[in-house]
Short mmCIF file of C-alpha atoms in Angstrom, two decimals:
data_model
loop_
_atom_site.label_atom_id
_atom_site.label_comp_id
_atom_site.label_asym_id
_atom_site.label_seq_id
_atom_site.Cartn_x
_atom_site.Cartn_y
_atom_site.Cartn_z
CA MET A 30 -51.32 87.46 -5.57
CA ALA A 31 -54.31 89.23 -6.86
CA THR A 32 -56.25 87.00 -9.12
CA ALA A 33 -57.24 83.39 -9.55
CA GLU A 34 -54.61 83.05 -12.21
CA HIS A 35 -52.43 81.45 -9.53
CA ARG A 36 -54.22 79.01 -7.21
CA ASP A 37 -57.67 78.01 -6.01
CA THR A 38 -56.69 78.66 -2.41
CA ALA A 39 -53.54 80.53 -1.68
CA PRO A 40 -52.45 82.26 1.52
CA TYR A 41 -51.25 85.77 1.28
CA LEU A 42 -50.85 89.05 3.05
CA SER A 43 -52.07 89.48 6.59
CA MET A 44 -50.57 90.62 9.85
CA ILE A 45 -49.10 87.92 12.00
CA PRO A 46 -49.25 88.49 15.73
CA PRO A 47 -45.92 89.90 17.02
CA ILE A 48 -45.26 86.79 19.12
CA LEU A 49 -45.24 84.71 15.96
CA CYS A 50 -43.71 87.04 13.42
CA PRO A 51 -43.48 90.81 12.75
CA HIS A 52 -44.87 90.42 9.26
CA ARG A 53 -48.09 89.73 7.44
CA LEU A 54 -49.65 86.84 5.59
CA GLY A 55 -52.54 86.83 3.18
CA ILE A 56 -53.95 85.23 0.04
CA ILE A 57 -54.52 85.97 -3.59
CA TYR A 58 -57.87 84.40 -4.28
CA GLY A 59 -61.30 84.46 -2.89
CA ALA A 60 -64.92 83.62 -3.19
CA ALA A 61 -67.78 85.44 -1.62
CA ASN A 62 -71.17 84.13 -0.60
CA SER A 63 -74.17 86.34 -0.10
CA PRO A 64 -73.07 89.03 2.35
CA ARG A 65 -75.13 89.94 5.39
CA PRO A 66 -77.68 92.65 4.54
CA LEU A 67 -76.52 96.16 5.37
CA ARG A 68 -78.83 98.06 7.60
CA TYR A 69 -79.49 101.61 6.56
CA PHE A 70 -80.78 104.42 8.75
CA PHE A 71 -82.91 106.98 7.12
CA GLY A 72 -83.73 110.44 8.33
CA ALA A 73 -87.02 111.93 7.21
CA THR A 74 -87.27 115.55 6.26
CA GLN A 75 -90.47 117.34 6.90
CA GLU A 76 -92.87 119.22 4.56
CA LEU A 77 -95.23 121.93 5.74
CA VAL A 78 -98.74 121.27 4.47
CA SER A 79 -101.77 123.51 4.96
CA GLU A 80 -105.10 121.77 5.05
CA ALA A 81 -107.14 124.87 4.15
CA PRO A 82 -106.75 128.60 3.82
CA PRO A 83 -106.88 130.10 7.31
CA THR A 84 -109.51 132.58 8.40
CA PRO A 85 -108.37 135.87 9.90
CA SER A 86 -109.36 134.72 13.44
CA VAL A 87 -108.23 131.05 13.15
CA PRO A 88 -104.57 130.17 12.66
CA ALA A 89 -103.68 127.70 9.99
CA LYS A 90 -103.63 124.08 11.00
CA VAL A 91 -100.27 122.53 10.26
CA ILE A 92 -99.43 118.86 9.55
CA TYR A 93 -95.90 117.49 9.26
CA LYS A 94 -95.35 114.70 6.75
CA PRO A 95 -92.15 112.73 6.24
CA ALA A 96 -90.56 113.21 2.80
CA PRO A 97 -90.18 110.16 0.54
CA ARG A 98 -87.23 107.99 1.46
CA ALA A 99 -84.63 107.86 -1.25
CA ARG A 100 -82.69 104.60 -1.53
CA PRO A 101 -79.03 105.29 -0.76
CA ASN A 102 -76.14 104.42 -3.03
CA MET A 103 -74.85 101.16 -1.60
CA ALA A 104 -71.37 101.88 -3.00
CA GLU A 105 -70.86 104.85 -0.72
CA PRO A 106 -70.47 105.18 3.03
CA GLN A 107 -73.85 106.01 4.59
CA GLN A 108 -72.65 108.27 7.27
CA LYS A 109 -70.56 111.43 7.34
CA GLU A 110 -66.92 110.57 7.69
CA PRO A 111 -65.63 111.50 11.14
CA GLN A 112 -62.40 113.37 11.73
CA ARG A 113 -59.36 111.15 12.46
CA SER A 114 -58.44 111.05 16.12
CA ILE A 115 -54.84 112.10 16.63
CA ASN A 116 -52.95 111.48 19.88
CA LYS A 117 -50.16 113.59 21.33
CA SER A 118 -47.30 111.58 19.89
CA GLN A 119 -48.91 111.60 16.45
CA ARG A 120 -49.43 115.35 16.67
CA ARG A 121 -45.77 115.78 17.51
CA ALA A 122 -44.72 113.55 14.61
CA ILE A 123 -46.89 115.54 12.20
CA ALA A 124 -45.35 118.84 13.46
CA GLU A 125 -41.95 117.30 12.71
CA GLY A 126 -43.07 116.52 9.20
CA LYS A 127 -42.96 112.68 9.45
CA LEU A 128 -44.49 111.16 6.39
CA VAL A 129 -46.38 108.14 7.82
CA GLU A 130 -48.10 110.06 10.59
CA THR A 131 -48.96 113.03 8.34
CA VAL A 132 -50.48 110.78 5.67
CA ASN A 133 -52.42 108.68 8.17
CA ALA A 134 -53.91 111.79 9.82
CA LEU A 135 -55.89 112.40 6.62
CA SER A 136 -59.45 111.23 6.28
CA ALA A 137 -59.99 108.52 3.75
CA THR A 138 -61.70 110.97 1.40
CA ASP A 139 -58.76 113.32 1.49
CA PHE A 140 -56.28 110.48 1.25
CA PHE A 141 -57.69 108.98 -1.91
CA ALA A 142 -58.41 112.37 -3.48
CA LYS A 143 -54.76 113.35 -3.03
CA TYR A 144 -52.93 110.14 -3.79
CA ALA A 145 -55.09 107.72 -5.80
CA PRO A 146 -55.12 107.82 -9.61
CA GLN A 147 -58.41 109.33 -10.52
CA ASP A 148 -58.72 107.57 -13.93
CA SER A 149 -58.23 104.05 -12.58
CA LEU A 150 -61.93 103.16 -12.72
CA THR A 151 -62.05 104.39 -16.29
CA GLU A 152 -59.19 102.10 -17.19
CA LEU A 153 -61.00 99.11 -15.59
CA GLY A 154 -64.05 100.01 -17.63
CA LYS A 155 -61.96 99.90 -20.81
CA SER A 156 -60.51 96.49 -20.04
CA HIS A 157 -64.00 95.16 -19.24
CA PRO A 158 -66.51 97.20 -21.23
CA GLU A 159 -69.25 94.69 -20.63
CA MET A 160 -69.43 95.44 -16.90
CA GLU A 161 -70.73 98.38 -14.86
CA TRP A 162 -68.12 99.11 -12.17
CA SER A 163 -68.20 101.13 -9.07
CA ARG A 164 -65.46 101.52 -6.45
CA LEU A 165 -65.56 102.12 -2.76
CA GLN A 166 -62.43 103.76 -1.25
CA VAL A 167 -62.55 103.92 2.55
CA ASP A 168 -60.56 103.38 5.72
CA ALA A 169 -61.27 100.79 8.30
CA ALA A 170 -63.33 103.12 10.42
CA ASN A 171 -65.74 103.82 7.58
CA VAL A 172 -66.03 100.58 5.63
CA PRO A 173 -69.74 99.61 5.63
CA GLY A 174 -70.41 96.55 7.76
CA ARG A 175 -71.90 94.73 4.80
CA TRP A 176 -68.70 94.94 2.82
CA LEU A 177 -66.38 94.24 5.74
CA ASP A 178 -68.37 91.03 6.40
CA ALA A 179 -68.22 90.10 2.72
CA CYS A 180 -64.47 90.70 2.59
CA LEU A 181 -63.86 88.65 5.73
CA GLN A 182 -66.00 85.83 4.39
CA LEU A 183 -64.00 85.99 1.18
CA ILE A 184 -60.79 85.48 3.11
CA GLU A 185 -62.16 82.72 5.29
CA GLU A 186 -63.61 80.66 2.48
CA THR A 187 -60.36 80.58 0.52
CA SER A 188 -57.57 80.79 3.08
CA ALA A 189 -58.72 79.52 6.45
CA GLN A 190 -57.35 76.04 5.81
CA ASP A 191 -54.01 77.45 4.72
CA TYR A 192 -53.69 79.45 7.91
CA GLN A 193 -54.76 76.49 9.96
CA ASN A 194 -52.03 74.37 8.41
CA SER A 195 -49.38 76.91 9.33
CA GLU A 196 -48.01 78.03 12.71
CA ILE A 197 -50.33 81.05 12.61
CA LYS A 198 -53.68 79.22 12.78
CA TRP A 199 -56.94 80.70 11.61
CA SER A 200 -58.95 83.04 13.82
CA PRO A 201 -61.89 84.99 12.31
CA SER A 202 -61.96 87.37 15.27
CA LYS A 203 -58.23 88.16 14.99
CA LYS A 204 -58.53 88.63 11.27
CA ARG A 205 -61.44 91.01 11.73
CA ASN A 206 -59.58 92.97 14.35
CA GLU A 207 -56.65 93.30 11.90
CA MET A 208 -59.00 94.45 9.19
CA LYS A 209 -60.26 97.15 11.53
CA SER A 210 -56.76 98.54 12.22
CA PRO A 211 -57.10 102.39 12.27
CA ASP A 212 -54.67 103.07 9.40
CA MET A 213 -56.01 100.33 7.09
CA LYS A 214 -57.28 101.50 3.70
CA TYR A 215 -59.54 99.61 1.30
CA ILE A 216 -60.32 99.73 -2.37
CA ILE A 217 -63.40 97.60 -2.84
CA LEU A 218 -64.40 96.86 -6.36
CA LEU A 219 -68.07 96.36 -7.03
CA HIS A 220 -69.94 94.93 -9.93
CA GLY A 221 -72.63 97.58 -10.23
CA VAL A 222 -73.32 98.82 -6.70
CA SER A 223 -74.45 95.66 -5.02
CA ARG A 224 -72.08 92.75 -5.80
CA LEU A 225 -68.56 92.33 -4.54
CA ALA A 226 -66.02 91.64 -7.24
CA GLY A 227 -62.85 91.97 -5.24
CA PHE A 228 -60.81 94.13 -2.94
CA VAL A 229 -57.35 95.15 -1.80
CA SER A 230 -56.37 96.38 1.66
CA PHE A 231 -53.13 98.16 2.50
CA MET A 232 -51.48 100.45 5.06
CA ILE A 233 -48.92 103.23 5.07
CA THR A 234 -46.65 102.21 7.91
CA TYR A 235 -43.14 101.59 9.18
CA GLU A 236 -41.40 98.28 8.48
CA ASP A 237 -37.86 97.73 9.71
CA GLY A 238 -37.42 101.46 9.97
CA TYR A 239 -38.60 102.17 6.42
CA GLU A 240 -41.63 104.16 5.34
CA VAL A 241 -43.54 101.60 3.31
CA LEU A 242 -46.89 100.72 1.84
CA TYR A 243 -47.78 97.22 3.06
CA ILE A 244 -50.35 95.21 1.16
CA TYR A 245 -52.38 93.03 3.51
CA GLU A 246 -55.08 91.36 1.39
CA ILE A 247 -56.14 91.09 -2.23
CA HIS A 248 -58.98 88.80 -3.28
CA PHE A 249 -61.49 88.30 -6.03
CA THR A 250 -64.74 86.36 -6.31
CA PRO A 251 -64.64 83.26 -8.59
CA GLU A 252 -66.21 85.01 -11.63
CA TRP A 253 -63.56 87.73 -11.57
CA ARG A 254 -60.41 85.55 -11.22
CA GLY A 255 -58.00 85.26 -14.06
CA LYS A 256 -59.22 88.45 -15.81
CA GLY A 257 -56.30 90.71 -14.99
CA LEU A 258 -58.13 92.66 -12.30
CA GLY A 259 -55.49 91.78 -9.71
CA LYS A 260 -52.77 93.40 -11.77
CA GLU A 261 -54.98 96.48 -12.19
CA LEU A 262 -55.48 96.85 -8.46
CA ILE A 263 -51.78 96.36 -7.76
CA LYS A 264 -50.96 99.12 -10.23
CA ILE A 265 -53.42 101.45 -8.44
CA VAL A 266 -51.78 100.69 -5.09
CA GLU A 267 -48.32 101.21 -6.53
CA VAL A 268 -49.30 104.63 -7.90
CA ILE A 269 -50.63 105.53 -4.46
CA GLY A 270 -47.34 104.54 -2.93
CA GLN A 271 -45.42 106.56 -5.46
CA ASN A 272 -47.63 109.61 -4.91
CA VAL A 273 -47.31 109.31 -1.13
CA GLY A 274 -43.54 109.15 -1.41
CA ILE A 275 -42.83 105.96 0.52
CA THR A 276 -39.63 103.86 0.04
CA LYS A 277 -41.06 100.60 -1.10
CA ILE A 278 -44.12 98.40 -1.29
CA MET A 279 -44.03 95.19 0.75
CA LEU A 280 -46.11 92.00 1.07
CA THR A 281 -45.82 88.52 2.49
CA VAL A 282 -46.52 85.20 0.71
CA PHE A 283 -46.25 81.56 1.73
CA ARG A 284 -43.20 79.88 0.21
CA ALA A 285 -45.33 76.93 -0.75
CA ASN A 286 -47.33 79.05 -3.11
CA ARG A 287 -44.78 79.08 -5.96
CA ARG A 288 -47.18 80.33 -8.54
CA ALA A 289 -47.93 83.42 -6.49
CA VAL A 290 -44.23 84.04 -5.90
CA THR A 291 -43.64 83.76 -9.64
CA TRP A 292 -46.53 86.13 -10.40
CA TYR A 293 -45.16 88.81 -8.09
CA THR A 294 -41.66 88.28 -9.50
CA GLN A 295 -43.08 89.00 -12.94
CA LEU A 296 -44.50 92.29 -11.49
CA GLY A 297 -41.02 93.33 -10.30
CA TYR A 298 -41.18 92.13 -6.66
CA GLU A 299 -38.04 90.62 -5.11
CA GLU A 300 -37.21 88.91 -1.80
CA ASP A 301 -36.68 91.67 0.75
CA ASP A 302 -33.48 91.94 2.75
CA PHE A 303 -35.53 91.50 5.92
CA SER A 304 -37.17 88.28 4.76
CA PRO A 305 -36.32 85.62 7.36
CA GLY A 306 -33.88 82.87 6.53
CA PRO A 307 -33.70 79.25 7.75
CA ARG A 308 -33.11 78.67 11.42
CA LYS A 309 -31.47 75.73 13.18
CA LEU A 310 -33.47 74.02 15.91
CA ARG A 311 -31.98 72.61 19.08
CA ASN A 312 -32.02 69.08 17.68
CA GLY A 313 -29.99 70.28 14.70
CA THR A 314 -32.88 70.36 12.22
CA VAL A 315 -32.84 73.30 9.82
CA LYS A 316 -36.29 74.75 9.45
CA GLU A 317 -37.24 76.97 6.54
CA PRO A 318 -39.71 79.80 7.36
CA SER A 319 -43.16 79.18 5.90
CA TYR A 320 -43.33 82.61 4.29
CA ILE A 321 -41.25 85.01 2.27
CA ILE A 322 -41.31 88.78 2.38
CA LEU A 323 -41.27 90.45 -1.06
CA SER A 324 -40.82 94.15 -1.87
CA LYS A 325 -40.58 96.50 -4.75
CA GLN A 326 -38.73 99.81 -4.71
CA VAL A 327 -40.87 102.83 -5.60
CA LYS A 328 -39.70 105.05 -8.30
CA ARG A 329 -39.79 108.78 -7.44
#
């Protein structure tokens, strides 16, 4: 589900509205066009400059000049990360030691510092020594607008038609709202600091009463498909799940995408017990669901 080793356009992991289904659908491939320019806001510091030595009776004349503007690192959030807002019920759940609420109360910086494998970027560099990599690890509240737009465009260009052909239908606004879900986390892989190579989004949440890590999206631009990067990102997410202590990792895939189902099976994913089965319509027709829920137990 992660690389273009599977299909040019393949639907995959996204949240389906509750009226339609309690699960997610998404894709495994992607292509990004030029993203919308990111607007930066610079603050100027001030330097105290004396024009001439003051005389005893005349105070020094002071001029304030803005310091040179340094170009920010595009791979990093440009604003200080705000504290997570916690409501009363979440506070009570944290006090009771509930895993999902406790983990989601962390800032993205603290979350990735505590649970993500710190050598993962080094391993990517070893597998692709010709490239200069950088990685942006953020939550939905702090993903820069430039990269959110690029990721959404990546999804739309490769999966909009697949969604439109299903009962879900494609809606850019609904997809963007899903991508901005408060507990959504992103690992955005950049070629250098200015070009999107791919990304994965996931959430620590409850599913059918279990504490799980749910993968929503994983996509790569054309030049980075079929190079094993999808498997690398999946491994990173699995390590995060193991470190968090969740029960299993889950995802959703369209049944028609047999190559993707096979790929996940090779990675150890199996059809989940809660994956929907066929249903009989009023006219007697048996209808197979368009998607399958896969999961993988997390070793502790």
